[in-house]
Short mmCIF file of C-alpha atoms in Angstrom, two decimals:
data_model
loop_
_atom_site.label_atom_id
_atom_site.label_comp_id
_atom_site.label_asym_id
_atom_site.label_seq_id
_atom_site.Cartn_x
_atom_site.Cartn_y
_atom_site.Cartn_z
CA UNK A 1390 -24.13 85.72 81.00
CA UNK A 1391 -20.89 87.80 80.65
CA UNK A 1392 -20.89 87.76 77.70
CA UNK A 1393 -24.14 89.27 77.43
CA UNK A 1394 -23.72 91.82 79.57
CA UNK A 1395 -25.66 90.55 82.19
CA UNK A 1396 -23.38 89.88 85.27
CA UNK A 1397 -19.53 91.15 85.67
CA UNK A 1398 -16.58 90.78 87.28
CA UNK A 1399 -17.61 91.86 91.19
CA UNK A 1400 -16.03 95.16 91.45
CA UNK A 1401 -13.91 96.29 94.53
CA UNK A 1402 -16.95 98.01 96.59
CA UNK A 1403 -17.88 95.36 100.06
CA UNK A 1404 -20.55 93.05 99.12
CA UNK A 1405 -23.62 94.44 100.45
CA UNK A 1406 -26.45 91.49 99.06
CA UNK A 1407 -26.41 88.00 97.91
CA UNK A 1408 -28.92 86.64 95.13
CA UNK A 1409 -29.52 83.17 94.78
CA UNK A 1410 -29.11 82.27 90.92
CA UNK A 1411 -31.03 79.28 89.36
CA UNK A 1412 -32.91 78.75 86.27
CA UNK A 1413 -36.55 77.54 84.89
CA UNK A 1414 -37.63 75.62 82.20
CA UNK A 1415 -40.63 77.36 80.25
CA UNK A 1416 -42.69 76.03 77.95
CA UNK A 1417 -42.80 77.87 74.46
CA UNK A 1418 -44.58 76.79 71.33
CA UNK A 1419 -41.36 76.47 69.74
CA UNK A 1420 -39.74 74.29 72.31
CA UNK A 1421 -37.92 74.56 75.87
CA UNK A 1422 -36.56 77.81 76.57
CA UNK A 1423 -34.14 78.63 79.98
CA UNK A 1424 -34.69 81.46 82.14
CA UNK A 1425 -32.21 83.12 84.41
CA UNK A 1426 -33.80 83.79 87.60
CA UNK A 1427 -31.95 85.55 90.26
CA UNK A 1428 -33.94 85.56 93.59
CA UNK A 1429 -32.80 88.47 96.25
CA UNK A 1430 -34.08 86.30 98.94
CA UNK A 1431 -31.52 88.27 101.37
CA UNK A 1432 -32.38 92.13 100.19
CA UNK A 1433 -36.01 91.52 99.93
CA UNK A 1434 -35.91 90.81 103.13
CA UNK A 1435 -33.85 93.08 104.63
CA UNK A 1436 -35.10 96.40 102.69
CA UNK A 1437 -38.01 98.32 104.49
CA UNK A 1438 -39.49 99.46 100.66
CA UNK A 1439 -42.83 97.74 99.72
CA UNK A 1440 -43.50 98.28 96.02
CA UNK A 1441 -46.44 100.62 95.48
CA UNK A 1442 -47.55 99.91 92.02
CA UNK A 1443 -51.16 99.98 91.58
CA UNK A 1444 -51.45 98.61 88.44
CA UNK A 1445 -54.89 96.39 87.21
CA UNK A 1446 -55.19 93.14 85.55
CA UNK A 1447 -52.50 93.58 81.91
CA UNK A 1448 -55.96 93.46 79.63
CA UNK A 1449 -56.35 97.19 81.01
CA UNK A 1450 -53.34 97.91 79.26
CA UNK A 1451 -53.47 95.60 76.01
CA UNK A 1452 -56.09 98.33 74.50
CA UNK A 1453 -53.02 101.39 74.63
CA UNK A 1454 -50.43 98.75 72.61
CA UNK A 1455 -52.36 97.27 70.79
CA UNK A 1456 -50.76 94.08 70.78
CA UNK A 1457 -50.62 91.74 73.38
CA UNK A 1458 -47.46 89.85 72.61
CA UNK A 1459 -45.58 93.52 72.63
CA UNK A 1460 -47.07 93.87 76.32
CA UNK A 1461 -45.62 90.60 77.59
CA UNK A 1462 -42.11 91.02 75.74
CA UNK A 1463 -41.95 94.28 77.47
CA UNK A 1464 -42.88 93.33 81.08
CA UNK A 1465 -40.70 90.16 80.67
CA UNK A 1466 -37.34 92.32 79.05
CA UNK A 1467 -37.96 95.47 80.74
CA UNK A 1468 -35.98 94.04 83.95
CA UNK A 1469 -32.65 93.16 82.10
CA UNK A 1470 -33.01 96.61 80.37
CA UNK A 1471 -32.75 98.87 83.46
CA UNK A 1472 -28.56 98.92 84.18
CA UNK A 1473 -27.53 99.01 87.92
CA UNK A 1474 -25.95 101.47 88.36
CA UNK A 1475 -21.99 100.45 89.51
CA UNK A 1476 -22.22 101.87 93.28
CA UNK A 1477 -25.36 99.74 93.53
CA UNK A 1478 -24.44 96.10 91.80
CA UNK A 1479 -22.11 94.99 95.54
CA UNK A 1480 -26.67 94.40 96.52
CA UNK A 1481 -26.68 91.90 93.91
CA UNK A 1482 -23.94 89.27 93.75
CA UNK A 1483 -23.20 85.76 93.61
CA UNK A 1484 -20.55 82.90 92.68
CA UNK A 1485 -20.18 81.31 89.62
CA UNK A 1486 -19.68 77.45 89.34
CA UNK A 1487 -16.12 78.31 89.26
CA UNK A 1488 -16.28 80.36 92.19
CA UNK A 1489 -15.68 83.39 90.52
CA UNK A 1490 -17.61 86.63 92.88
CA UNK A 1491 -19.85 88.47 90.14
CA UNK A 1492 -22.56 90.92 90.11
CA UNK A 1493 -25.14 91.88 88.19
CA UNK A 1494 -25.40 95.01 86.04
CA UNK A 1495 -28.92 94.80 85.16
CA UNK A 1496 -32.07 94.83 88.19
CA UNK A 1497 -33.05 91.13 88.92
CA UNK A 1498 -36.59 90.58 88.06
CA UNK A 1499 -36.88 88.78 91.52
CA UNK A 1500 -36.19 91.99 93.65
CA UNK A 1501 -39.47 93.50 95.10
CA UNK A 1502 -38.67 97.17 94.19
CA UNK A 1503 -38.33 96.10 90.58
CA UNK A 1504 -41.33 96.75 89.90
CA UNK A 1505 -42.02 100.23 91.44
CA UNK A 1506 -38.42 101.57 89.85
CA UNK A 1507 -39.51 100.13 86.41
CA UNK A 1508 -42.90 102.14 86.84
CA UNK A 1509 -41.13 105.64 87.75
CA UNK A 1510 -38.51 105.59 84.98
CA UNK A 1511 -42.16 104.28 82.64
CA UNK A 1512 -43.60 107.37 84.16
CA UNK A 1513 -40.74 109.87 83.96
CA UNK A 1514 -40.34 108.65 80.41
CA UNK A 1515 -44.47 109.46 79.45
CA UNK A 1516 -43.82 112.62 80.99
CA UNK A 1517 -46.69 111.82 83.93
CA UNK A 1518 -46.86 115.27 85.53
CA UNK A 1519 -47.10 113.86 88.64
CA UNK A 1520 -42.71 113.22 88.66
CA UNK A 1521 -41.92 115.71 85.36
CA UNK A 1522 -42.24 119.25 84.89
CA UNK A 1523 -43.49 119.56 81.33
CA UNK A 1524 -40.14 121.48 80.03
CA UNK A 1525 -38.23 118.77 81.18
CA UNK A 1526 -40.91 115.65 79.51
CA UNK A 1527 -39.82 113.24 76.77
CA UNK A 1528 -40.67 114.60 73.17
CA UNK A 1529 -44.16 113.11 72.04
CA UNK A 1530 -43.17 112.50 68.83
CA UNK A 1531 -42.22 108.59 67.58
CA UNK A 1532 -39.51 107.74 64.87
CA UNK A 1533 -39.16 104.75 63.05
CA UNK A 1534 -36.22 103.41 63.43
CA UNK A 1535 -34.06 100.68 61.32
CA UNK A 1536 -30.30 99.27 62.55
CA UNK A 1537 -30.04 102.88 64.68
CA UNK A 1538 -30.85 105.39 61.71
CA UNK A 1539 -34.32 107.52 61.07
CA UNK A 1540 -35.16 105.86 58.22
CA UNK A 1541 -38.28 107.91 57.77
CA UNK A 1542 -39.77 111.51 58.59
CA UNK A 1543 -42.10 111.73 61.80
CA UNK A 1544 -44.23 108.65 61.71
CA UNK A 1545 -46.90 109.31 64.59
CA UNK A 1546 -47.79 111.89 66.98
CA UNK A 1547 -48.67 110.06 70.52
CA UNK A 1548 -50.77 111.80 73.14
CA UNK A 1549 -49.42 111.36 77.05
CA UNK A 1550 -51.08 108.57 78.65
CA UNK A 1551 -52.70 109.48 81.80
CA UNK A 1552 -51.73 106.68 84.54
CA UNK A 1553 -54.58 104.90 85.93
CA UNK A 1554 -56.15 104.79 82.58
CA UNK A 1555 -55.86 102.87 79.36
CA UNK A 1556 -56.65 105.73 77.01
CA UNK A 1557 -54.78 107.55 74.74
#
């Protein structure tokens, strides 16, 4: 998990949470995969924030992607994509088998604001009027992209998804 970037070496800011790390076994079609779970059992139930997300049933969304498999990856990945930032990780640490204090750099899928900060920065990024001021909006342009290098002109011009609905 180090090596992926996943946890670190606790840093010297006082520990401030504890998660309880353990892992499940999922069924695939290809076979037995592991899952890192780290449960904020402490923080969730010390922090005051319930996560407002109103968000449907996922076949509201499938119709906007276009592919459900993309969908899942995303709502599955999106958690070890957001980085902690390094004032916040001392919320979110743990020992190794060793004994070694570490912390992780990424938001644990098992914290109950997860969900709310993944929707915001989602939001931010569509440019949802609602938290961006149009100058300031993501460009609404997509680029295909191959091993970090345009590898063609503009491929698509997206329209901003209204939240709440599953329209383009």
């Amino acid at each position: 998990m180090k090596e992926a970037g996943i946890i670190c070496t606790a840093s010297s800011h006082p520990t401030t949470g504890w998660v309880v790390p353990f892992t499940v076994v999922e069924e695939k079609p290809y076979g037995q995969r592991g899952r890192f779970i780290a449960w904020t059992r402490e923080k969730n139930d010390k922090d005051d924030c319930e996560a407002d997300v109103p968000l449907g049933h996922i076949s509201r969304y499938l119709d906007v992607v276009y592919d459900e498999t993309a969908t899942l990856f995303d709502l599955k990945a999106s958690f070890f994509q957001m980085a902690l930032p390094v004032n916040r990780r001392a919320s979110f640490r743990c020992r190794t088998e060793s004994g070694e204090l570490v912390e992780f750099t990424r938001l644990p899928m098992g914290y109950k604001c997860s969900p709310e900060i993944l929707n915001t920065i989602t939001r931010v990024l569509a440019g949802d009027p609602a938290l961006v001021l149009p100058q300031y909006a993501a460009p609404t342009q997509n680029y295909k992209y191959t091993f970090g290098l345009i590898t063609s002109e503009e491929v698509v011009h997206t329209k901003r998804w209204k939240f709440g609905e599953s329209k383009f």
